[in-house]
mmCIF file of C-alpha atoms in Angstrom:
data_model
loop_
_atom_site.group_PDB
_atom_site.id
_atom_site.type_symbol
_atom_site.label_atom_id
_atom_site.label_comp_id
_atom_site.label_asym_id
_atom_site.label_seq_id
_atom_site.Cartn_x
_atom_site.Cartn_y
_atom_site.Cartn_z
ATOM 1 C CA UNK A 57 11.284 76.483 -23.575
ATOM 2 C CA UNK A 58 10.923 76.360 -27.422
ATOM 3 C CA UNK A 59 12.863 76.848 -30.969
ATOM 4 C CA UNK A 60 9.974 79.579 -31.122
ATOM 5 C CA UNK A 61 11.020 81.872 -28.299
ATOM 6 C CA UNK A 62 12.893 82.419 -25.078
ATOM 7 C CA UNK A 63 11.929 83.001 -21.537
ATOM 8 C CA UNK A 64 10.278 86.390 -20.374
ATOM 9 C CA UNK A 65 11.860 85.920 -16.879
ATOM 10 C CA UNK A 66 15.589 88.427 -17.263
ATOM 11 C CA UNK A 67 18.036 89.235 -14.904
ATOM 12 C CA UNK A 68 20.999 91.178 -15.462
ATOM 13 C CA UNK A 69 25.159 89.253 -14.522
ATOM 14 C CA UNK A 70 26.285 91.325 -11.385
ATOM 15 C CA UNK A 71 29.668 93.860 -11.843
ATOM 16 C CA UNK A 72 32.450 91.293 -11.036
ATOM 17 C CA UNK A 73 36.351 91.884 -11.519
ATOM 18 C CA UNK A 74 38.050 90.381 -13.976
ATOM 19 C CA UNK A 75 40.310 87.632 -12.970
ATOM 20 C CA UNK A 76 42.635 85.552 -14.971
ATOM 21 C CA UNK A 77 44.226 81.897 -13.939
ATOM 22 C CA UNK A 78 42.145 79.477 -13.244
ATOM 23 C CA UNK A 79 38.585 79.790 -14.923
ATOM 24 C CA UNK A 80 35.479 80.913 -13.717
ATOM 25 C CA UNK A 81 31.967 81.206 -13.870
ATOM 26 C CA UNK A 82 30.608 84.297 -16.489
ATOM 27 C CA UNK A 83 28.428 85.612 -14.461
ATOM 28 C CA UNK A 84 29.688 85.548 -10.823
ATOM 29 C CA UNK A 85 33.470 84.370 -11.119
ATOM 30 C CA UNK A 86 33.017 81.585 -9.313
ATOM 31 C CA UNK A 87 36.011 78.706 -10.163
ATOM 32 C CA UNK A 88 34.581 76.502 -12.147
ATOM 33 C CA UNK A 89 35.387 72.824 -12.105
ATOM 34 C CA UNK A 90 36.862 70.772 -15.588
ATOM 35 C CA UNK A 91 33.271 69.594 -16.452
ATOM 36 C CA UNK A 92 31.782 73.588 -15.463
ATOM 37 C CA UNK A 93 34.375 75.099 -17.633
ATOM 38 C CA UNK A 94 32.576 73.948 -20.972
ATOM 39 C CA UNK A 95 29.550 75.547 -20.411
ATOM 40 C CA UNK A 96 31.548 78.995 -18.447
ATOM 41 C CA UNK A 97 28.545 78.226 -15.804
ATOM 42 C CA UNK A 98 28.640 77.485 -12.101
ATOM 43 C CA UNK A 99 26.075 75.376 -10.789
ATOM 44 C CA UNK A 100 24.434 77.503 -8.907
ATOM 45 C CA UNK A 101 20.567 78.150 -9.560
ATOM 46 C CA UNK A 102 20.714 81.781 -10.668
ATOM 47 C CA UNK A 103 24.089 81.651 -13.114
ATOM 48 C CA UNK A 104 22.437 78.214 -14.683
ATOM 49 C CA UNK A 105 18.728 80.313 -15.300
ATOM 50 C CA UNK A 106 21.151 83.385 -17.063
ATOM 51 C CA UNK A 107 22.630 80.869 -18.734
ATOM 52 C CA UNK A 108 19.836 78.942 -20.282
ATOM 53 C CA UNK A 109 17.715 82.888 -20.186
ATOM 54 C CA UNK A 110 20.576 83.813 -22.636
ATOM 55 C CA UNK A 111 20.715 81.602 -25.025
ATOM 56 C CA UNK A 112 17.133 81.683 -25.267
ATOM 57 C CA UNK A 113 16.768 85.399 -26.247
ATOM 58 C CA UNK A 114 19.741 85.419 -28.297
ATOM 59 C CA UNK A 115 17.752 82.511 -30.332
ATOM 60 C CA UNK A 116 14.663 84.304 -30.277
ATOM 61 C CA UNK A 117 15.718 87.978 -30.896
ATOM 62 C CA UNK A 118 17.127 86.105 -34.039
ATOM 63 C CA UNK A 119 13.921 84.584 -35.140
ATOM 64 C CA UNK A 120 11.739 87.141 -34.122
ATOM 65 C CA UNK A 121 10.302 87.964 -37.647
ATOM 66 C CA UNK A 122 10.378 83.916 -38.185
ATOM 67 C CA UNK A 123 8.036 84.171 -34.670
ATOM 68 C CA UNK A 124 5.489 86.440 -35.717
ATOM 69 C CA UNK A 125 4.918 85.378 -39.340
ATOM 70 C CA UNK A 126 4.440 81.965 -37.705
ATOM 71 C CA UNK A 127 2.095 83.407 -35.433
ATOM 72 C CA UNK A 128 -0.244 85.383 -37.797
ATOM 73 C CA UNK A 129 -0.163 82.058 -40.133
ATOM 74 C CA UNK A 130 -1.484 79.863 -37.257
ATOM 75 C CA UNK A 131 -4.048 81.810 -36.760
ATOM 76 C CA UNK A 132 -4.863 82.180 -39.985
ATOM 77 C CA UNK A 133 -5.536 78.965 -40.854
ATOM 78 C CA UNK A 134 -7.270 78.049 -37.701
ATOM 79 C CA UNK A 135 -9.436 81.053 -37.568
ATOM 80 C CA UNK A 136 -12.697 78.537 -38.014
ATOM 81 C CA UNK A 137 -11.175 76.532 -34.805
ATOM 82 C CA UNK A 138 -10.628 79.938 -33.225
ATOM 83 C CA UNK A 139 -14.499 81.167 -34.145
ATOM 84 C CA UNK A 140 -15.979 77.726 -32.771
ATOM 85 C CA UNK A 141 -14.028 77.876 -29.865
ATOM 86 C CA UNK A 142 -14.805 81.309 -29.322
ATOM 87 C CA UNK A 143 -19.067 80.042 -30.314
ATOM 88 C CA UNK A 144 -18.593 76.970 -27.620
ATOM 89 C CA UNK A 145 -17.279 79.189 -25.069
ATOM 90 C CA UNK A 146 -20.483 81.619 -25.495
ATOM 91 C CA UNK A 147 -18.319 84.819 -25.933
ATOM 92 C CA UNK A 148 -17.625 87.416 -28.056
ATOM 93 C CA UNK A 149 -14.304 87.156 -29.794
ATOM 94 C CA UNK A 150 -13.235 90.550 -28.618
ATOM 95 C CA UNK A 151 -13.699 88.891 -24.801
ATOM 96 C CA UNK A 152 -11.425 85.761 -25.318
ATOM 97 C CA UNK A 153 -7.708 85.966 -25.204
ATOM 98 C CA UNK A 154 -6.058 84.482 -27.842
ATOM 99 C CA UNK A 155 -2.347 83.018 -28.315
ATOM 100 C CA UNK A 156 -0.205 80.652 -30.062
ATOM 101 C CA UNK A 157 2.007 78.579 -28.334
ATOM 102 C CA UNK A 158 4.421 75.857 -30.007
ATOM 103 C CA UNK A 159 3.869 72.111 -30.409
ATOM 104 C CA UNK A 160 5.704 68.719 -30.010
ATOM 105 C CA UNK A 161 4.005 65.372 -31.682
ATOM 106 C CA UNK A 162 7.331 63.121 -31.160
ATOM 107 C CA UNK A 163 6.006 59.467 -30.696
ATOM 108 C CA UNK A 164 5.828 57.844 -26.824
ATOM 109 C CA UNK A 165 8.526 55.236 -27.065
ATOM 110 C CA UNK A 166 9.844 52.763 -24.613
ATOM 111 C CA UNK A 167 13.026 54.438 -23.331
ATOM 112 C CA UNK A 168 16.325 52.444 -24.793
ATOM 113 C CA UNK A 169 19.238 51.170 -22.622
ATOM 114 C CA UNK A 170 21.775 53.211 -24.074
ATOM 115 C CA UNK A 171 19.528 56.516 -22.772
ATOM 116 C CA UNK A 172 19.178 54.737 -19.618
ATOM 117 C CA UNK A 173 23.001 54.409 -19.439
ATOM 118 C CA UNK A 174 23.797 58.056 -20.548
ATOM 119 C CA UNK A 175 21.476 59.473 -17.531
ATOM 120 C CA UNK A 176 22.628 57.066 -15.109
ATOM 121 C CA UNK A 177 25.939 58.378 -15.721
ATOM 122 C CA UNK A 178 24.670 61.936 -15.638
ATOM 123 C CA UNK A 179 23.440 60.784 -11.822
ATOM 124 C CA UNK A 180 26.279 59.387 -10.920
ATOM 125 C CA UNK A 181 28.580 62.647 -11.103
ATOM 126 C CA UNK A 182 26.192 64.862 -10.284
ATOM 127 C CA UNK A 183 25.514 62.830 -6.790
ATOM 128 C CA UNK A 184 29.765 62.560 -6.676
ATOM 129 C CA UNK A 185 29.843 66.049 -6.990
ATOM 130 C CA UNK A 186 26.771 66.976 -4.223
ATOM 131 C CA UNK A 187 28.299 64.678 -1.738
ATOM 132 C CA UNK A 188 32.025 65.953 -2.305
ATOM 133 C CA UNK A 189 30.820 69.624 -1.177
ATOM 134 C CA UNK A 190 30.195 68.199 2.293
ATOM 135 C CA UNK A 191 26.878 68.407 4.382
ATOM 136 C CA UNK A 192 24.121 69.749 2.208
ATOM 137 C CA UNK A 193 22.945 73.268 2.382
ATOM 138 C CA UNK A 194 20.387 74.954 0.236
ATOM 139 C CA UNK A 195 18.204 77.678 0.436
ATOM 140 C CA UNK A 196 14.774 75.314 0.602
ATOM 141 C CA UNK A 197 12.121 78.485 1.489
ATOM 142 C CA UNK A 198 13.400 80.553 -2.214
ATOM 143 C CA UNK A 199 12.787 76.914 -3.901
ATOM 144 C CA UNK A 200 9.720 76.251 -2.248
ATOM 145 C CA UNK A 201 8.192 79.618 -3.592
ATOM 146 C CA UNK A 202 9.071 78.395 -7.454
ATOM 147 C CA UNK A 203 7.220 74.843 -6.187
ATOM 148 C CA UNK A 204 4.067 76.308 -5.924
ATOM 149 C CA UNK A 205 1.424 75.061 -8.735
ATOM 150 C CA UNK A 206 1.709 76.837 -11.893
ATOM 151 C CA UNK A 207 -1.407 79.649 -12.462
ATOM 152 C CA UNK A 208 -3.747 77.894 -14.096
ATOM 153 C CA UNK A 209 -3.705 79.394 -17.940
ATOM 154 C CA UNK A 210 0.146 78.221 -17.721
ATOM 155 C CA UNK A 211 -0.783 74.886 -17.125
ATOM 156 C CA UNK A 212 -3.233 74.945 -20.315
ATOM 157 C CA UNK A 213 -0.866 76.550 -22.477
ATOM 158 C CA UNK A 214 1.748 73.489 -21.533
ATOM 159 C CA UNK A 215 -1.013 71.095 -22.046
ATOM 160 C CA UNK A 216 -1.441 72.392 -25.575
ATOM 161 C CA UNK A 217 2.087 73.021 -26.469
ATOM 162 C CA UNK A 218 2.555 69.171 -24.877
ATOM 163 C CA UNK A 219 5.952 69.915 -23.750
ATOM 164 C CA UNK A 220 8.223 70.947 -26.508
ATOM 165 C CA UNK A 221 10.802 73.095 -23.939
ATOM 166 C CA UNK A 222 11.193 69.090 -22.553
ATOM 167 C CA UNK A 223 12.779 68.471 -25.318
ATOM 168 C CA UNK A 224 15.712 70.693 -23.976
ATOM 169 C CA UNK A 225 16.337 67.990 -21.484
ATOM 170 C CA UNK A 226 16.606 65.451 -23.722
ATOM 171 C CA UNK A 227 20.458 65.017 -24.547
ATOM 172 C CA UNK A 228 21.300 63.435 -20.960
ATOM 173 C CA UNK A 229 20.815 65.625 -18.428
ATOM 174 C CA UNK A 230 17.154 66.224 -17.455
ATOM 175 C CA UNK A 231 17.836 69.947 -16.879
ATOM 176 C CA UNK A 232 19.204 68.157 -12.577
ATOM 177 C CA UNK A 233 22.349 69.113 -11.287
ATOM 178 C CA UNK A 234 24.091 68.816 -7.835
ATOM 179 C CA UNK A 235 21.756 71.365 -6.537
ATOM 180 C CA UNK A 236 18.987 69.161 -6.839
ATOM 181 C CA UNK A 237 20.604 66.415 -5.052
ATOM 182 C CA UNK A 238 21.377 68.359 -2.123
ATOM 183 C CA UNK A 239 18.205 69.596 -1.970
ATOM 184 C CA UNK A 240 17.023 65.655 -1.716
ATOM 185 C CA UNK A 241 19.540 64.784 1.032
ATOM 186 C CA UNK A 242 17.861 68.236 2.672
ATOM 187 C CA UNK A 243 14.613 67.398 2.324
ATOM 188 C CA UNK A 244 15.803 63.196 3.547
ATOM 189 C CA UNK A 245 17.815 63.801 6.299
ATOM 190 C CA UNK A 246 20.764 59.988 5.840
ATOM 191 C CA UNK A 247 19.588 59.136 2.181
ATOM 192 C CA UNK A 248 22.681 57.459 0.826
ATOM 193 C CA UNK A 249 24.429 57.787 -2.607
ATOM 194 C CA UNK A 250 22.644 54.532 -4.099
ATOM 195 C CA UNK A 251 19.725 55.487 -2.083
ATOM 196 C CA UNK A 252 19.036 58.483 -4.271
ATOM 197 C CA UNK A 253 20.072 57.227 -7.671
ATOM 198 C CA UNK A 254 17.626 54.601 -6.905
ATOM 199 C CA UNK A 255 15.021 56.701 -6.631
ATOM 200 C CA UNK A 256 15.327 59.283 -9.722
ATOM 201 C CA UNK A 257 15.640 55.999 -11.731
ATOM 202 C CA UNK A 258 12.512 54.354 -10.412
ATOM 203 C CA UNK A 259 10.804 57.434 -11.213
ATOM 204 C CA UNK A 260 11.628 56.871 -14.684
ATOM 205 C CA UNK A 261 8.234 56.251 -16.961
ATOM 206 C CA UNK A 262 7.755 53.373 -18.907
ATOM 207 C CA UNK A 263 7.219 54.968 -21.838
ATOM 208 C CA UNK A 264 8.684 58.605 -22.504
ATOM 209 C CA UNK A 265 8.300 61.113 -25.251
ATOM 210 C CA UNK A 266 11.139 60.105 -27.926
ATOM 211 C CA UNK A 267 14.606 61.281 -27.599
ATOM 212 C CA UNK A 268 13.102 64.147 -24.925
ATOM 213 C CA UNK A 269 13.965 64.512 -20.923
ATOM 214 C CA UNK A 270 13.470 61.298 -19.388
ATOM 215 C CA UNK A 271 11.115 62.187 -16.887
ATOM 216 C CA UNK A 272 8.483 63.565 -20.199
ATOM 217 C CA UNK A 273 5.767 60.950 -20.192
ATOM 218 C CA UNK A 274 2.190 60.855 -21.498
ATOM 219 C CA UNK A 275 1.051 63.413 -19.033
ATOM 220 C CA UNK A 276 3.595 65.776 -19.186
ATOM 221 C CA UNK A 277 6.762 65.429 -16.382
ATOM 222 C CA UNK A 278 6.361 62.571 -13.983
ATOM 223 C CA UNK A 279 8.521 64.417 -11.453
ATOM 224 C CA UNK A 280 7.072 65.898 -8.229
ATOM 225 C CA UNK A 281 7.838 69.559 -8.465
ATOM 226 C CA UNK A 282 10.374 69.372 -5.193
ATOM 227 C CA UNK A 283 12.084 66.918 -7.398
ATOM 228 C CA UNK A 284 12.267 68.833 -10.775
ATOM 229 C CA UNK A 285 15.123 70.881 -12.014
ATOM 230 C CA UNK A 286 15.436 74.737 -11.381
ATOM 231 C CA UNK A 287 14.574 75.196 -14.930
ATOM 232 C CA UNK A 288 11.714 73.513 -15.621
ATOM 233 C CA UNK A 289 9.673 74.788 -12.499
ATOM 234 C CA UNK A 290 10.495 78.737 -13.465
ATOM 235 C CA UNK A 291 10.676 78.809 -16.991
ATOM 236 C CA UNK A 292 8.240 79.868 -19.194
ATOM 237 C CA UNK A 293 8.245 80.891 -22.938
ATOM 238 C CA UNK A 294 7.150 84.344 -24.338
ATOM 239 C CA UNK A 295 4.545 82.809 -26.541
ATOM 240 C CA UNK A 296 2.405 81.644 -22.686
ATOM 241 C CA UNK A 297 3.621 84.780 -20.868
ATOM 242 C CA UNK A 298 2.333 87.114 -23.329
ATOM 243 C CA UNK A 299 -0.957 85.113 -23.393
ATOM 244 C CA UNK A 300 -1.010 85.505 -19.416
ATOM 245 C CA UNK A 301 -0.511 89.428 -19.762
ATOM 246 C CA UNK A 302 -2.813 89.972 -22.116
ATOM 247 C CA UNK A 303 -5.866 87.272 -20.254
ATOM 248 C CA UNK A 304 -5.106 89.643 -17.493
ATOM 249 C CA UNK A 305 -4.992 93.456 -18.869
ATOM 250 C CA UNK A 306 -8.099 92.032 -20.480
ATOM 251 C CA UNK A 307 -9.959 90.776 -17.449
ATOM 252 C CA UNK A 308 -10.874 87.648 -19.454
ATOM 253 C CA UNK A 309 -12.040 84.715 -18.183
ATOM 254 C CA UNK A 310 -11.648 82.475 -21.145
ATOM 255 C CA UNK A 311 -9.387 81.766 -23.816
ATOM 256 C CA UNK A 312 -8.447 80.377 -27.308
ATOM 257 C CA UNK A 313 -4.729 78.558 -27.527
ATOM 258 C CA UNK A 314 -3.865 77.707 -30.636
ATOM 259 C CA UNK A 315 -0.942 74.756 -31.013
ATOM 260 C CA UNK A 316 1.296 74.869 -34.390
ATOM 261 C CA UNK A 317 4.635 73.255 -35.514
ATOM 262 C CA UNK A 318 5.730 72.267 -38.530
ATOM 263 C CA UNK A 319 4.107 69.292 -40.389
ATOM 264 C CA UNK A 320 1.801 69.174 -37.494
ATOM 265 C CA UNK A 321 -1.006 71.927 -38.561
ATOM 266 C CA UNK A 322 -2.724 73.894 -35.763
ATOM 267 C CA UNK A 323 -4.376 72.366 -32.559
ATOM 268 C CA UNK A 324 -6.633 74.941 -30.962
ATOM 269 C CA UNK A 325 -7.487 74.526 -27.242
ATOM 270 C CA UNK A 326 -9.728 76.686 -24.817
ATOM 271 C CA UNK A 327 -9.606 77.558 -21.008
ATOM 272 C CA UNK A 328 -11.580 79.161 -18.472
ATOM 273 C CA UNK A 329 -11.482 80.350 -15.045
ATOM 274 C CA UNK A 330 -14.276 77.690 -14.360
ATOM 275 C CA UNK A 331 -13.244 74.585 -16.117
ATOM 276 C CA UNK A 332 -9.641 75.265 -16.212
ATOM 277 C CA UNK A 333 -8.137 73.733 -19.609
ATOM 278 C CA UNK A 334 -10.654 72.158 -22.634
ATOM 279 C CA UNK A 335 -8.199 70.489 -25.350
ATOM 280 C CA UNK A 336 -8.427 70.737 -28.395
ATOM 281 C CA UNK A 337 -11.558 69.587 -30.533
ATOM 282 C CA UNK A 338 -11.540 66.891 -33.445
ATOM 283 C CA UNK A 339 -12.510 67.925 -36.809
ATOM 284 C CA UNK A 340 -15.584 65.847 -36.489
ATOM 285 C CA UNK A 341 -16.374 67.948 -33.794
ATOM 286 C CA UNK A 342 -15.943 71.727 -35.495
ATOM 287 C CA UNK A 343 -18.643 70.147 -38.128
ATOM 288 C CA UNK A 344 -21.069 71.314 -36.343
ATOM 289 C CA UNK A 345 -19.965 74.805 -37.022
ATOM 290 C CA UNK A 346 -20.615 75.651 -40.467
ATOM 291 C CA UNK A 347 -18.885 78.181 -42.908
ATOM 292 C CA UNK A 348 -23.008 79.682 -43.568
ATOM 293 C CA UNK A 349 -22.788 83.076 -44.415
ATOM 294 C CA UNK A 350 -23.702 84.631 -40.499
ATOM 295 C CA UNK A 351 -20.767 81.818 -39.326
ATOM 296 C CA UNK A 352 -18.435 83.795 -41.589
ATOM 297 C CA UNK A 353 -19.112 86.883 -40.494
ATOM 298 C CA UNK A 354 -18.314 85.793 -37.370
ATOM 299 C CA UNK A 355 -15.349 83.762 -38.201
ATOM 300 C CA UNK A 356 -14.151 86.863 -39.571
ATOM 301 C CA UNK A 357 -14.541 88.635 -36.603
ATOM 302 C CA UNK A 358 -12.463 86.161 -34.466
ATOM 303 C CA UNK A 359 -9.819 86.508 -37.134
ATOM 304 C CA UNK A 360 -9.456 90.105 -36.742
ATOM 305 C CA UNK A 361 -9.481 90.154 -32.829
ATOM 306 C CA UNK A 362 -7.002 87.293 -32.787
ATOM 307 C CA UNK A 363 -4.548 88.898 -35.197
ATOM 308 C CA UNK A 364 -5.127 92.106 -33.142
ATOM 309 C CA UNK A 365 -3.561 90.552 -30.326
ATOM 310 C CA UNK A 366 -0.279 88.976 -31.423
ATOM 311 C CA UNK A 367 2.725 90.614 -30.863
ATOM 312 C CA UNK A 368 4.001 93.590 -33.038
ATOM 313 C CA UNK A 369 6.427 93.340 -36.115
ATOM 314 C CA UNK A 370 9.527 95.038 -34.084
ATOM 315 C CA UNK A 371 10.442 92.726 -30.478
ATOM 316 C CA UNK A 372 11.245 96.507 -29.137
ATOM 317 C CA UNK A 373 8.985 96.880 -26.243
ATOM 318 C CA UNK A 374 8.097 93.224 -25.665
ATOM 319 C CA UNK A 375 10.107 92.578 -22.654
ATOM 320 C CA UNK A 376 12.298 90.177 -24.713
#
């Protein structure tokens, strides 16, 4: 998830009756609790992915020009990164997919005991609430299908972008709810109250990505996928889904990702089918690849096929 766009993943609320009294969820009229009724959410796993789906695209379909003038400058200015990649990789530029993804450099920081606190809390009511709704009950086969390993170019495109929709879970909550506490007690059949707390606190990192989710460490989330919320094992941004479309209507097996965010600069990565994710090169390392006049032709030509492949001007048609 990202400032820069929103998921590509929609689904449309279901036809419910109005009701009035006592208030309920927006998109299937379930009665929400005091806490629920901030947010006009249930907490079940489709009505929170609407939820967080349409806020997303609202913020995106705003910023869409924003989005592709940022786009077309990244790869402007790292159209030498983009050509040596492309040179390294031992393809033409017209055979590499290309896309630009967005970028978090926040500082790895030991993770203070008032954060601590706030997402102790957090685990607290959310392991009240899972425990006041009885024996647990979840459907564990649908979640198992979203636990499956990410396709491989996602993975690379996360790598690059070094988590910057983890920053969503950063206010207190790590994107868990009562749903993912069930699904524990589910998956260990007597764990008790202080059992479980126990354990999504000693999974806590020593050092975490400042003022991001908790569970964001060095490496990306330090969370099993079984244990992760809904969220952050189905979610992905337009920027890495329209890179997947496009590696794939291409047949490619390689491709350029270039990293930008403001006051950071660009970060261009590669990956291929073979050697899965290469990150991005020092500028020590592009020295080798000099700005002679047959290099410039063919930085020029990795220019133009890059900036041939970002989206269009209008998001009409983009599946936004």
């Amino acid at each position: 998830m990202s400032d820069q766009a929103g998921g590509s993943r929609s689904a449309s609320p279901p036809d419910v009756p109005a009701h009035s009294g006592k208030p309920r969820c927006k998109f299937c009229e379930a009665p929400l609790t005091p806490q629920q009724h901030v947010e006009g959410v249930c907490n079940s796993m489709k009505c929170e992915m609407l939820r967080v789906q349409g806020a997303a695209r609202s913020v995106f379909q705003r910023n869409w020009q924003t989005y592709v003038g940022r786009q077309r400058d990244a790869v402007q200015e790292a159209a030498r990164e983009i050509a040596a990649a492309a040179a390294r990789l031992g393809a033409g530029p017209d055979e590499i997919a290309v896309g630009v993804v967005p970028r978090q450099e926040r500082p790895l920081v030991p993770l203070p005991e008032d954060r601590i606190a706030t997402f102790s809390a957090h685990l607290d009511k959310i392991i009240d609430e899972a425990f006041a709704e009885g024996e647990p009950s979840a459907d564990i086969d649908s979640r198992e299908k979203e636990e499956a390993p990410e396709y491989p170019l996602i993975d690379a495109t996360c790598a690059t972008c070094q988590g910057k929709c983890c920053i969503l879970g950063g206010p207190g909550n790590a994107f868990l709810n009562s749903s993912n506490i069930q699904r524990f007690r589910l998956r260990h059949p007597g764990a008790q109250p202080e059992q479980i707390k126990a354990h999504y606190l000693g999974k806590l990192p020593e050092v975490s990505v400042e003022f991001s989710c908790f569970y964001h460490g060095p490496m990306g989330c330090v969370l099993d996928r079984t244990e992760r919320g809904d969220v952050c094992n189905r979610y992905h941004c337009n920027p890495q889904t329209q890179l997947l479309q496009r590696y794939r209507e291409m047949g490619a097996t390689k491709a350029v990702i270039v990293a930008t965010e403001d006051n950071t600069g660009t970060h261009v990565a590669s990956f291929t089918d073979q050697d899965g994710w290469i990150p991005p090169r020092s500028e020590e390392d592009l020295a080798e690849f000099t700005e002679s006049g047959e290099d410039q032709h063919f930085i020029d030509q990795a220019l133009e096929s890059a900036l041939a492949q970002l989206p269009p001007g209008d998001p009409g048609g983009t599946g936004v």
